[in-house]
CSV table of C-alpha atoms in Angstrom, one decimal:
chain,number,residue,atom,x,y,z
Y,86,MET,CA,138.2,-95.6,9.4
Y,87,ALA,CA,135.7,-92.8,9.5
Y,88,LEU,CA,133.0,-93.0,12.2
Y,89,SER,CA,130.2,-92.8,9.6
Y,90,GLN,CA,131.7,-95.7,7.6
Y,91,LEU,CA,132.2,-97.8,10.7
Y,92,ARG,CA,128.5,-97.2,11.7
Y,93,GLU,CA,127.4,-98.3,8.2
Y,94,ASP,CA,129.4,-101.5,8.5
Y,95,LEU,CA,127.9,-102.3,11.9
Y,96,THR,CA,124.3,-101.6,10.9
Y,97,CYS,CA,121.7,-104.4,10.7
Y,98,PRO,CA,120.0,-104.4,7.2
Y,99,VAL,CA,116.7,-105.0,8.8
Y,100,CYS,CA,116.4,-102.5,11.7
Y,101,PHE,CA,119.1,-100.2,10.4
Y,102,ASP,CA,120.6,-100.0,13.9
Y,103,VAL,CA,123.9,-101.2,15.3
Y,104,PHE,CA,123.8,-105.0,15.5
Y,105,SER,CA,122.3,-106.5,18.7
Y,106,ASP,CA,123.3,-110.1,19.4
Y,107,ALA,CA,124.7,-110.5,15.9
Y,108,VAL,CA,124.3,-113.9,14.2
Y,109,VAL,CA,125.9,-114.9,10.9
Y,110,LEU,CA,124.2,-117.0,8.2
Y,111,SER,CA,125.8,-119.6,6.1
Y,112,CYS,CA,126.1,-117.1,3.2
Y,113,GLY,CA,128.2,-114.9,5.4
Y,114,HIS,CA,125.7,-112.0,6.0
Y,115,SER,CA,125.0,-111.0,9.5
Y,116,PHE,CA,121.8,-109.8,11.2
Y,117,CYS,CA,120.4,-109.1,14.7
Y,118,LYS,CA,119.3,-112.3,16.2
Y,119,THR,CA,115.8,-110.9,16.9
Y,120,CYS,CA,115.5,-109.3,13.5
Y,121,ILE,CA,116.3,-112.5,11.5
Y,122,LYS,CA,114.0,-114.6,13.6
Y,123,GLN,CA,111.1,-112.3,13.1
Y,124,CYS,CA,111.6,-112.2,9.3
Y,125,TRP,CA,111.8,-116.0,9.1
Y,126,THR,CA,108.7,-116.4,11.2
Y,127,GLN,CA,106.7,-114.0,9.0
Y,128,ASN,CA,108.0,-115.4,5.7
Y,129,ARG,CA,108.1,-119.1,6.8
Y,130,GLY,CA,111.5,-119.5,5.2
Y,131,ARG,CA,115.2,-119.2,6.0
Y,132,GLU,CA,116.3,-117.0,3.2
Y,133,CYS,CA,119.0,-114.3,3.6
Y,134,LEU,CA,117.4,-111.0,3.2
Y,135,VAL,CA,120.4,-109.7,1.4
Y,136,CYS,CA,121.4,-112.4,-1.1
Y,137,ARG,CA,118.2,-114.6,-1.0
Y,138,ARG,CA,120.2,-117.7,-0.4
Y,139,ARG,CA,118.6,-120.3,1.9
Y,140,SER,CA,120.3,-120.7,5.3
Y,141,SER,CA,121.3,-124.2,6.1
Y,142,LYS,CA,120.9,-123.7,9.8
Y,143,GLU,CA,117.6,-123.0,11.6
Y,144,GLN,CA,119.6,-121.4,14.6
Y,145,PRO,CA,122.3,-119.2,13.1
Y,146,PRO,CA,125.5,-119.2,15.2
Y,147,PRO,CA,126.5,-115.9,16.9
Y,148,ASN,CA,129.0,-113.7,15.2
Y,149,MET,CA,131.3,-113.2,18.2
Y,150,SER,CA,133.7,-110.9,16.4
Y,151,LEU,CA,130.9,-108.6,15.2
Y,152,ARG,CA,129.3,-108.7,18.6
Y,153,ASN,CA,132.5,-107.6,20.3
Y,154,THR,CA,133.1,-104.9,17.7
Y,155,CYS,CA,129.5,-103.6,18.2
Y,156,GLU,CA,129.9,-103.6,21.9
Y,157,SER,CA,133.2,-101.6,21.6
Y,158,TYR,CA,131.5,-99.3,19.2
Y,159,ARG,CA,128.6,-98.6,21.6
Y,160,LYS,CA,131.1,-97.9,24.5
Y,161,GLU,CA,133.1,-95.6,22.3
Y,162,THR,CA,130.0,-93.9,21.0
Y,163,PHE,CA,128.8,-93.4,24.6
Y,164,ASN,CA,132.1,-91.9,25.6
Y,165,LEU,CA,132.0,-89.7,22.5
Y,166,GLN,CA,128.6,-88.4,23.4
Y,167,ILE,CA,129.8,-87.6,26.9
Y,168,LEU,CA,132.8,-85.8,25.4
Y,169,GLU,CA,130.6,-83.9,23.0
Y,170,LYS,CA,128.3,-82.8,25.8
Y,171,ARG,CA,131.4,-81.8,27.8
Y,172,LEU,CA,132.7,-79.9,24.8
Y,173,GLN,CA,129.4,-78.1,24.5
Y,174,THR,CA,129.4,-77.2,28.2
Y,175,LEU,CA,132.9,-75.9,27.9
Y,176,GLN,CA,132.0,-74.0,24.8
Y,177,ASN,CA,129.1,-72.4,26.7
Y,178,VAL,CA,131.5,-71.6,29.6
Y,179,LYS,CA,133.9,-70.1,27.1
Y,180,ASP,CA,131.2,-67.9,25.6
Y,181,ASN,CA,130.2,-66.9,29.1
Y,182,SER,CA,133.8,-66.3,29.9
Y,183,VAL,CA,134.2,-64.0,27.0
Y,184,ASN,CA,131.2,-62.0,28.2
Y,185,LEU,CA,132.6,-62.1,31.8
Y,186,THR,CA,136.0,-60.9,30.8
Y,187,ALA,CA,134.4,-58.1,28.8
Y,188,HIS,CA,132.3,-57.1,31.8
Y,189,ILE,CA,135.4,-57.3,34.1
Y,190,LYS,CA,137.2,-55.0,31.7
Y,191,SER,CA,134.3,-52.6,31.6
Y,192,GLN,CA,134.1,-52.7,35.4
Y,193,CYS,CA,137.8,-51.9,35.7
Y,194,GLN,CA,137.6,-49.0,33.2
Y,195,GLN,CA,134.5,-47.5,34.9
Y,196,ALA,CA,136.1,-47.9,38.4
Y,197,GLU,CA,139.3,-46.3,37.1
Y,198,ARG,CA,137.4,-43.3,35.7
Y,199,GLN,CA,135.5,-43.0,39.0
Y,200,ILE,CA,138.7,-43.1,41.1
Y,201,LYS,CA,140.2,-40.4,38.9
Y,202,GLN,CA,137.1,-38.2,39.2
Y,203,GLU,CA,137.0,-38.7,43.0
Y,204,PHE,CA,140.7,-37.8,43.4
Y,205,GLU,CA,140.3,-34.8,41.1
Y,206,LYS,CA,137.6,-33.5,43.4
Y,207,LEU,CA,140.1,-33.9,46.3
Y,208,HIS,CA,142.9,-32.3,44.3
Y,209,GLU,CA,140.6,-29.4,43.3
Y,210,PHE,CA,139.6,-28.9,47.0
Y,211,LEU,CA,143.2,-29.0,48.1
Y,212,ARG,CA,144.3,-26.6,45.3
Y,213,THR,CA,141.4,-24.2,46.2
Y,214,GLU,CA,142.2,-24.4,50.0
Y,215,GLU,CA,145.9,-23.9,49.3
Y,216,GLN,CA,145.2,-20.8,47.2
Y,217,ASN,CA,142.8,-19.5,49.9
Y,218,ARG,CA,145.4,-19.9,52.6
Y,219,ILE,CA,148.2,-18.3,50.6
Y,220,SER,CA,145.8,-15.4,49.8
Y,221,ALA,CA,145.1,-15.0,53.5
Y,222,LEU,CA,148.8,-15.0,54.3
Y,223,ARG,CA,149.5,-12.4,51.7
Y,224,LYS,CA,146.6,-10.3,52.8
Y,225,GLU,CA,148.0,-10.3,56.3
Y,226,GLU,CA,151.4,-9.4,55.0
Y,227,GLU,CA,149.9,-6.4,53.1
Y,228,GLU,CA,147.9,-5.3,56.1
Y,229,LYS,CA,150.9,-5.5,58.5
Y,230,MET,CA,153.2,-3.7,56.0
Y,231,SER,CA,150.6,-1.0,55.4
Y,232,TRP,CA,150.2,-0.5,59.2
Y,233,ILE,CA,153.9,-0.2,59.7
Y,234,TYR,CA,154.3,2.4,57.0
Y,235,LYS,CA,151.3,4.3,58.3
Y,236,GLU,CA,152.7,4.3,61.8
Y,237,LEU,CA,156.1,5.5,60.6
Y,238,ASP,CA,154.5,8.3,58.6
Y,239,ARG,CA,152.5,9.3,61.7
Y,240,GLN,CA,155.6,9.4,63.8
Y,241,ILE,CA,157.6,11.4,61.1
Y,242,ASN,CA,154.7,13.9,60.8
Y,243,GLU,CA,154.6,14.2,64.6
Y,244,ILE,CA,158.3,14.9,64.8
Y,245,SER,CA,158.1,17.4,61.9
Y,246,LEU,CA,155.3,19.3,63.8
Y,247,ASN,CA,157.4,19.3,66.9
Y,248,ILE,CA,160.3,20.8,65.0
Y,249,LYS,CA,158.2,23.6,63.6
Y,250,GLU,CA,156.7,24.3,67.0
Y,251,LEU,CA,160.1,24.4,68.5
Y,252,GLU,CA,161.4,26.8,65.9
Y,253,GLY,CA,158.4,29.1,66.6
Y,254,ASN,CA,158.9,29.1,70.3
Y,255,LEU,CA,162.7,29.6,70.5
Y,256,LYS,CA,162.2,33.3,71.4
Y,257,ASP,CA,159.9,32.6,74.3
Y,258,GLU,CA,161.7,29.7,76.1
Y,259,PRO,CA,165.3,28.7,76.5
Y,260,VAL,CA,166.3,26.1,73.9
Y,261,MET,CA,167.7,23.6,76.4
Y,262,GLN,CA,164.6,23.5,78.5
Y,263,ARG,CA,162.4,22.9,75.5
Y,264,PHE,CA,164.8,20.2,74.2
Y,265,LYS,CA,164.8,18.3,77.5
Y,266,ARG,CA,161.0,18.1,77.5
Y,267,MET,CA,160.8,16.4,74.1
Y,268,ASP,CA,160.7,12.5,73.7
Y,269,HIS,CA,164.0,11.4,72.2
Y,270,SER,CA,163.4,7.6,72.4
Y,271,ASN,CA,163.5,5.6,69.1
Y,272,PRO,CA,160.1,4.4,67.8
Y,273,GLN,CA,159.4,0.7,68.8
Y,274,PRO,CA,157.2,-1.7,66.8
Y,275,ASP,CA,153.8,-2.3,68.5
Y,276,SER,CA,152.8,-5.8,69.7
Y,277,GLY,CA,151.2,-7.9,66.9
Y,278,ALA,CA,153.3,-6.3,64.1
Y,279,LEU,CA,154.7,-9.6,62.9
Y,280,ILE,CA,153.0,-12.2,60.8
Y,281,ASP,CA,151.0,-14.7,62.9
Y,282,VAL,CA,152.8,-17.8,61.6
Y,283,ALA,CA,151.2,-20.1,64.0
Y,284,LYS,CA,147.8,-19.2,62.7
Y,285,HIS,CA,148.8,-20.1,59.2
Y,286,LEU,CA,150.9,-23.2,59.8
Y,287,GLY,CA,149.8,-24.6,63.1
Y,288,ASN,CA,148.2,-28.1,62.5
Y,289,LEU,CA,147.7,-27.1,58.9
Y,290,ARG,CA,147.3,-30.6,57.5
Y,291,TYR,CA,144.9,-31.6,60.3
Y,292,ARG,CA,142.7,-28.5,59.9
Y,293,VAL,CA,142.6,-29.1,56.1
Y,294,TRP,CA,141.7,-32.7,56.7
Y,295,GLU,CA,139.0,-31.7,59.1
Y,296,MET,CA,137.5,-29.3,56.5
Y,297,MET,CA,137.5,-32.1,53.9
Y,298,LYS,CA,134.6,-33.7,55.7
Y,299,SER,CA,132.3,-31.5,53.8
Y,300,ILE,CA,133.2,-33.2,50.5
Y,301,CYS,CA,134.0,-36.7,51.9
Y,302,PRO,CA,130.7,-38.2,53.1
Y,303,TYR,CA,130.9,-41.5,55.0
Y,304,TYR,CA,128.3,-44.2,54.2
Y,305,PRO,CA,127.9,-46.9,56.9
Y,306,VAL,CA,126.7,-49.3,54.1
Y,307,VAL,CA,127.7,-49.3,50.5
Y,308,LEU,CA,126.0,-51.5,47.9
Y,309,ASP,CA,127.7,-54.4,46.1
Y,310,PRO,CA,126.9,-54.1,42.4
Y,311,ASN,CA,128.0,-57.7,41.8
Y,312,THR,CA,125.0,-58.8,43.8
Y,313,ALA,CA,122.5,-56.4,42.1
Y,314,ASN,CA,119.7,-57.7,39.8
Y,315,SER,CA,120.4,-56.7,36.2
Y,316,SER,CA,117.3,-54.5,36.1
Y,317,LEU,CA,118.7,-52.3,38.9
Y,318,SER,CA,120.8,-49.2,38.6
Y,319,ILE,CA,123.4,-48.5,41.3
Y,320,SER,CA,124.8,-45.0,41.7
Y,321,SER,CA,128.4,-44.3,41.1
Y,322,ASP,CA,129.1,-43.8,44.8
Y,323,LEU,CA,127.3,-47.1,45.6
Y,324,SER,CA,124.8,-45.4,47.9
Y,325,SER,CA,121.5,-45.6,46.1
Y,326,VAL,CA,119.5,-48.0,43.9
Y,327,SER,CA,116.6,-47.6,41.5
Y,328,ILE,CA,115.1,-49.4,38.5
Y,329,SER,CA,117.4,-49.0,35.5
Y,330,THR,CA,116.2,-47.2,32.4
Y,331,GLU,CA,118.6,-49.3,30.3
Y,332,ASN,CA,118.9,-53.1,29.8
Y,333,PRO,CA,122.5,-53.9,30.6
Y,334,GLN,CA,123.8,-57.4,29.8
Y,335,LEU,CA,125.4,-58.5,33.1
Y,336,PRO,CA,127.0,-61.9,33.8
Y,337,ASP,CA,124.8,-64.1,35.9
Y,338,ASN,CA,127.5,-64.7,38.5
Y,339,PRO,CA,126.7,-66.8,41.6
Y,340,GLU,CA,126.5,-63.6,43.8
Y,341,ARG,CA,123.9,-61.9,41.6
Y,342,MET,CA,120.2,-61.8,42.8
Y,343,SER,CA,118.7,-62.6,39.4
Y,344,GLY,CA,115.4,-64.0,40.9
Y,345,TYR,CA,114.2,-60.7,42.4
Y,346,LYS,CA,115.1,-57.0,42.2
Y,347,GLY,CA,117.5,-57.0,45.2
Y,348,VAL,CA,121.0,-56.0,46.0
Y,349,LEU,CA,123.2,-56.6,49.1
Y,350,GLY,CA,125.5,-54.4,51.0
Y,351,SER,CA,129.2,-55.0,50.3
Y,352,GLU,CA,130.1,-56.0,53.9
Y,353,GLY,CA,128.6,-58.8,55.9
Y,354,PHE,CA,128.3,-58.8,59.7
Y,355,SER,CA,128.6,-61.7,62.2
Y,356,LYS,CA,129.1,-59.9,65.5
Y,357,GLY,CA,128.5,-56.4,66.9
Y,358,THR,CA,125.8,-53.8,66.5
Y,359,TYR,CA,125.3,-51.8,63.3
Y,360,SER,CA,122.8,-49.2,62.0
Y,361,TRP,CA,122.1,-47.4,58.8
Y,362,VAL,CA,119.4,-45.0,57.6
Y,363,VAL,CA,117.6,-45.4,54.2
Y,364,GLU,CA,115.6,-42.7,52.5
Y,365,VAL,CA,112.9,-44.5,50.6
Y,366,GLY,CA,111.6,-41.2,49.2
Y,367,ARG,CA,108.8,-41.5,46.7
Y,368,SER,CA,109.3,-45.2,45.9
Y,369,GLU,CA,106.0,-47.1,46.4
Y,370,ASN,CA,107.5,-50.6,46.0
Y,371,TRP,CA,110.5,-51.2,48.1
Y,372,ALA,CA,112.0,-53.5,50.8
Y,373,VAL,CA,114.7,-52.8,53.3
Y,374,GLY,CA,116.3,-55.0,55.9
Y,375,VAL,CA,118.9,-57.8,56.2
Y,376,ALA,CA,119.6,-61.1,54.5
Y,377,GLU,CA,121.7,-64.1,55.3
Y,378,GLU,CA,124.6,-64.9,53.1
Y,379,SER,CA,123.0,-68.2,52.1
Y,380,VAL,CA,119.7,-66.9,50.8
Y,381,ILE,CA,118.4,-68.2,47.5
Y,382,ARG,CA,119.4,-65.7,44.8
Y,383,LYS,CA,118.2,-67.3,41.5
Y,384,LYS,CA,114.5,-67.8,42.2
Y,385,ASN,CA,111.8,-65.4,43.2
Y,386,ILE,CA,111.1,-65.9,46.9
Y,387,ILE,CA,109.3,-63.9,49.6
Y,388,ALA,CA,111.6,-61.9,51.9
Y,389,THR,CA,110.6,-63.6,55.2
Y,390,PRO,CA,112.7,-65.0,58.2
Y,391,GLU,CA,112.0,-68.5,57.0
Y,392,ASN,CA,113.8,-67.7,53.8
Y,393,GLY,CA,116.7,-65.9,55.5
Y,394,PHE,CA,115.4,-62.3,55.4
Y,395,CYS,CA,114.3,-59.8,58.1
Y,396,CYS,CA,112.6,-57.0,56.1
Y,397,ILE,CA,109.9,-54.5,56.0
Y,398,TRP,CA,108.5,-53.4,52.7
Y,399,ARG,CA,106.1,-51.0,51.0
Y,400,LYS,CA,103.6,-52.1,48.4
Y,401,ASN,CA,99.9,-51.5,47.6
Y,402,ASN,CA,100.1,-48.3,49.7
Y,403,LYS,CA,100.9,-50.3,52.8
Y,404,THR,CA,104.1,-50.6,54.9
Y,405,VAL,CA,104.3,-54.1,56.2
Y,406,ALA,CA,106.7,-56.6,57.9
Y,407,GLY,CA,107.3,-60.0,56.4
Y,408,VAL,CA,106.6,-62.5,59.1
Y,409,ASN,CA,106.4,-66.2,58.2
Y,410,SER,CA,105.0,-65.6,54.7
Y,411,ASN,CA,102.3,-63.3,56.2
Y,412,GLU,CA,102.2,-59.5,55.9
Y,413,LYS,CA,101.9,-57.6,59.2
Y,414,PRO,CA,100.9,-54.0,58.7
Y,415,ILE,CA,103.2,-51.8,60.8
Y,416,ALA,CA,102.5,-48.2,59.6
Y,417,LEU,CA,99.4,-46.4,58.5
Y,418,THR,CA,101.2,-43.3,57.2
Y,419,THR,CA,103.8,-43.2,54.5
Y,420,VAL,CA,107.4,-43.7,55.9
Y,421,LYS,CA,110.0,-41.6,54.2
Y,422,THR,CA,113.1,-42.6,56.1
Y,423,VAL,CA,113.8,-45.9,57.7
Y,424,CYS,CA,116.5,-46.6,60.3
Y,425,VAL,CA,117.7,-50.2,60.6
Y,426,ILE,CA,119.6,-51.4,63.7
Y,427,LEU,CA,121.2,-54.9,63.6
Y,428,ASN,CA,122.4,-56.6,66.8
Y,429,CYS,CA,124.2,-59.8,65.8
Y,430,GLU,CA,124.6,-60.9,69.4
Y,431,THR,CA,120.9,-60.8,70.3
Y,432,GLY,CA,119.7,-61.6,66.8
Y,433,GLN,CA,117.5,-58.6,66.7
Y,434,VAL,CA,116.7,-56.4,63.8
Y,435,THR,CA,114.8,-53.2,64.7
Y,436,PHE,CA,113.2,-50.9,62.2
Y,437,SER,CA,112.1,-47.3,63.1
Y,438,ASN,CA,110.8,-44.2,61.4
Y,439,PHE,CA,113.9,-42.0,61.4
Y,440,ASP,CA,111.9,-38.8,61.3
Y,441,THR,CA,109.5,-39.6,64.2
Y,442,LYS,CA,111.8,-42.1,66.0
Y,443,ALA,CA,108.8,-44.4,66.3
Y,444,THR,CA,109.6,-48.1,66.3
Y,445,LEU,CA,108.0,-49.9,63.3
Y,446,HIS,CA,108.9,-53.5,64.0
Y,447,THR,CA,111.5,-55.7,65.6
Y,448,PHE,CA,112.5,-59.2,64.5
Y,449,THR,CA,114.2,-61.6,66.8
Y,450,GLN,CA,116.0,-64.2,64.6
Y,451,PRO,CA,119.0,-66.3,65.6
Y,452,PHE,CA,121.5,-65.8,62.9
Y,453,LYS,CA,123.7,-68.8,61.8
Y,454,LYS,CA,125.3,-67.2,58.8
Y,455,LYS,CA,126.9,-63.8,58.1
Y,456,ILE,CA,124.3,-61.1,57.7
Y,457,TYR,CA,124.2,-58.5,54.9
Y,458,PRO,CA,122.2,-55.3,54.5
Y,459,TYR,CA,119.4,-55.9,51.9
Y,460,PHE,CA,117.6,-53.5,49.6
Y,461,ASN,CA,114.9,-54.1,47.0
Y,462,ASN,CA,113.4,-51.5,44.8
Y,463,ASN,CA,110.9,-51.7,41.9
Y,464,SER,CA,110.7,-48.0,41.2
Y,465,LYS,CA,112.5,-45.3,39.2
Y,466,HIS,CA,112.6,-43.4,42.5
Y,467,ALA,CA,115.8,-44.3,44.3
Y,468,LEU,CA,116.4,-45.8,47.7
Y,469,GLU,CA,119.3,-43.8,49.2
Y,470,ILE,CA,121.6,-44.7,52.1
Y,471,LEU,CA,122.2,-41.5,54.1
Y,472,PRO,CA,125.8,-40.6,55.1
Y,473,LEU,CA,126.8,-40.4,58.7
Y,474,GLN,CA,127.6,-37.1,60.5
Y,475,THR,CA,131.3,-37.8,61.2
Y,476,THR,CA,133.4,-36.0,63.9
Y,477,ILE,CA,137.1,-35.8,64.4
Y,478,SER,CA,138.6,-35.9,67.9
Y,479,SER,CA,142.1,-35.6,69.2
Y,480,LYS,CA,143.4,-37.6,72.2
Y,481,ILE,CA,146.6,-37.3,74.1
C-alpha cells in the first residue's frame, strides 16, 4: 500500500491527523477519543460525524487494532524521517565529494605541471653546464694542439736557420768542429702539454651539484595550501602569501582556516629550535608567528596565546604583539623583515627586526600540542619567507 493511501486511512475525519487513542462507534467509524468527545460536548449529541447515526454508547470502546496500526505507522514514519535526513546528509556529502574530487584532480594536475617545470629548470641548468664544460675541454684541446704545432714550427725554423748558417761558414771552420757544437737531441714536449683531465673530471658531479645552489633555494618553512583561507593566494613555490585577486571555490576541509585569512606552515614542531625570516614588505595588515595544531579554524578569533597563537601583527599603522586579548605596541617604526625563533623546549617564541637585529617581543608559552608556523595577510602585497644561505661541506 502506498504511504499516502495508508496515511489517508489512518487520518481522523475531525483533526485530519493520524488517530490518537482511536475509538470506534457502533456504526463502525473511528475517531480520536479527544476529538469525538469535544464534538459531542459541543453538539450535545452522540451522532457520528461521518454517517450521522446516533451512537449507542456514551463511552465508545477503543479500536485496538487501529491504535496499534497508528502506533506502528508513527514509528515507521519517524524512522523514515531519520532515513530521509540521513539521505539528504549523504547527498550533501556526495555533492561535496564531487567538488572535493574535482579539487583533488586540479591539485594533482597543477602539482604535476609544477614538478615538470621545476625539473625542466634543473635539466636546462645541467644541459647548459654540460655544454659549458665540454666547450672548456675543447678550448683547452685547441690551445694545447695550437701550442704544440707552434713549438714544432719554432724548432723547425731554428734548425733550418742553423743549416743555412752552417752552409755559410763551412769555409771558415772545419765541418766536424761545427757539427759537434750543435744540439742533436730530439725535441721533448714541455710540462703541461697534456690535457688537464683532473680539472675537467675531478669531483665533477659534486662541483655541479654545488653550483646548483644558485637555482635551488632552500626555504626553512613552506606553506600548506590545504590550510589556507580561500581568499588567499599561495605562490607556486609555497613561499609567499597574499590576498587573491580571484575567487576560487575551495573545499572547506577540516584543515582549512576559513574563519580568518590565515595559513599554516606544512611542518609542525614539537621539539628542537627553529627559525625563519619573513619579509612583510609593503603589507600594512599582517600577522606572523606560530599556532598550535588544535587552534579553532572555522571561526574568527584573535591571535593570542589564550587562543593558541603567539604572534605579532601590523594594523592601523602599528606593530603590536597579541597578549591576552590586548595589543602591546612593540615597534614605533615600520618593520620590513621579521625573524621568528621557536624554542620548543623552553616554550619561547622570539621576534626580532631582521634588519636591525633588535628584539621586538618574546612570548613564553608552554606548548602542549604540535606547533606550526602561522601567517596572516590581508593585503595584495605578499608576505615572503626568505630562503636560507646554504653551504656544502665535506667530511672525512
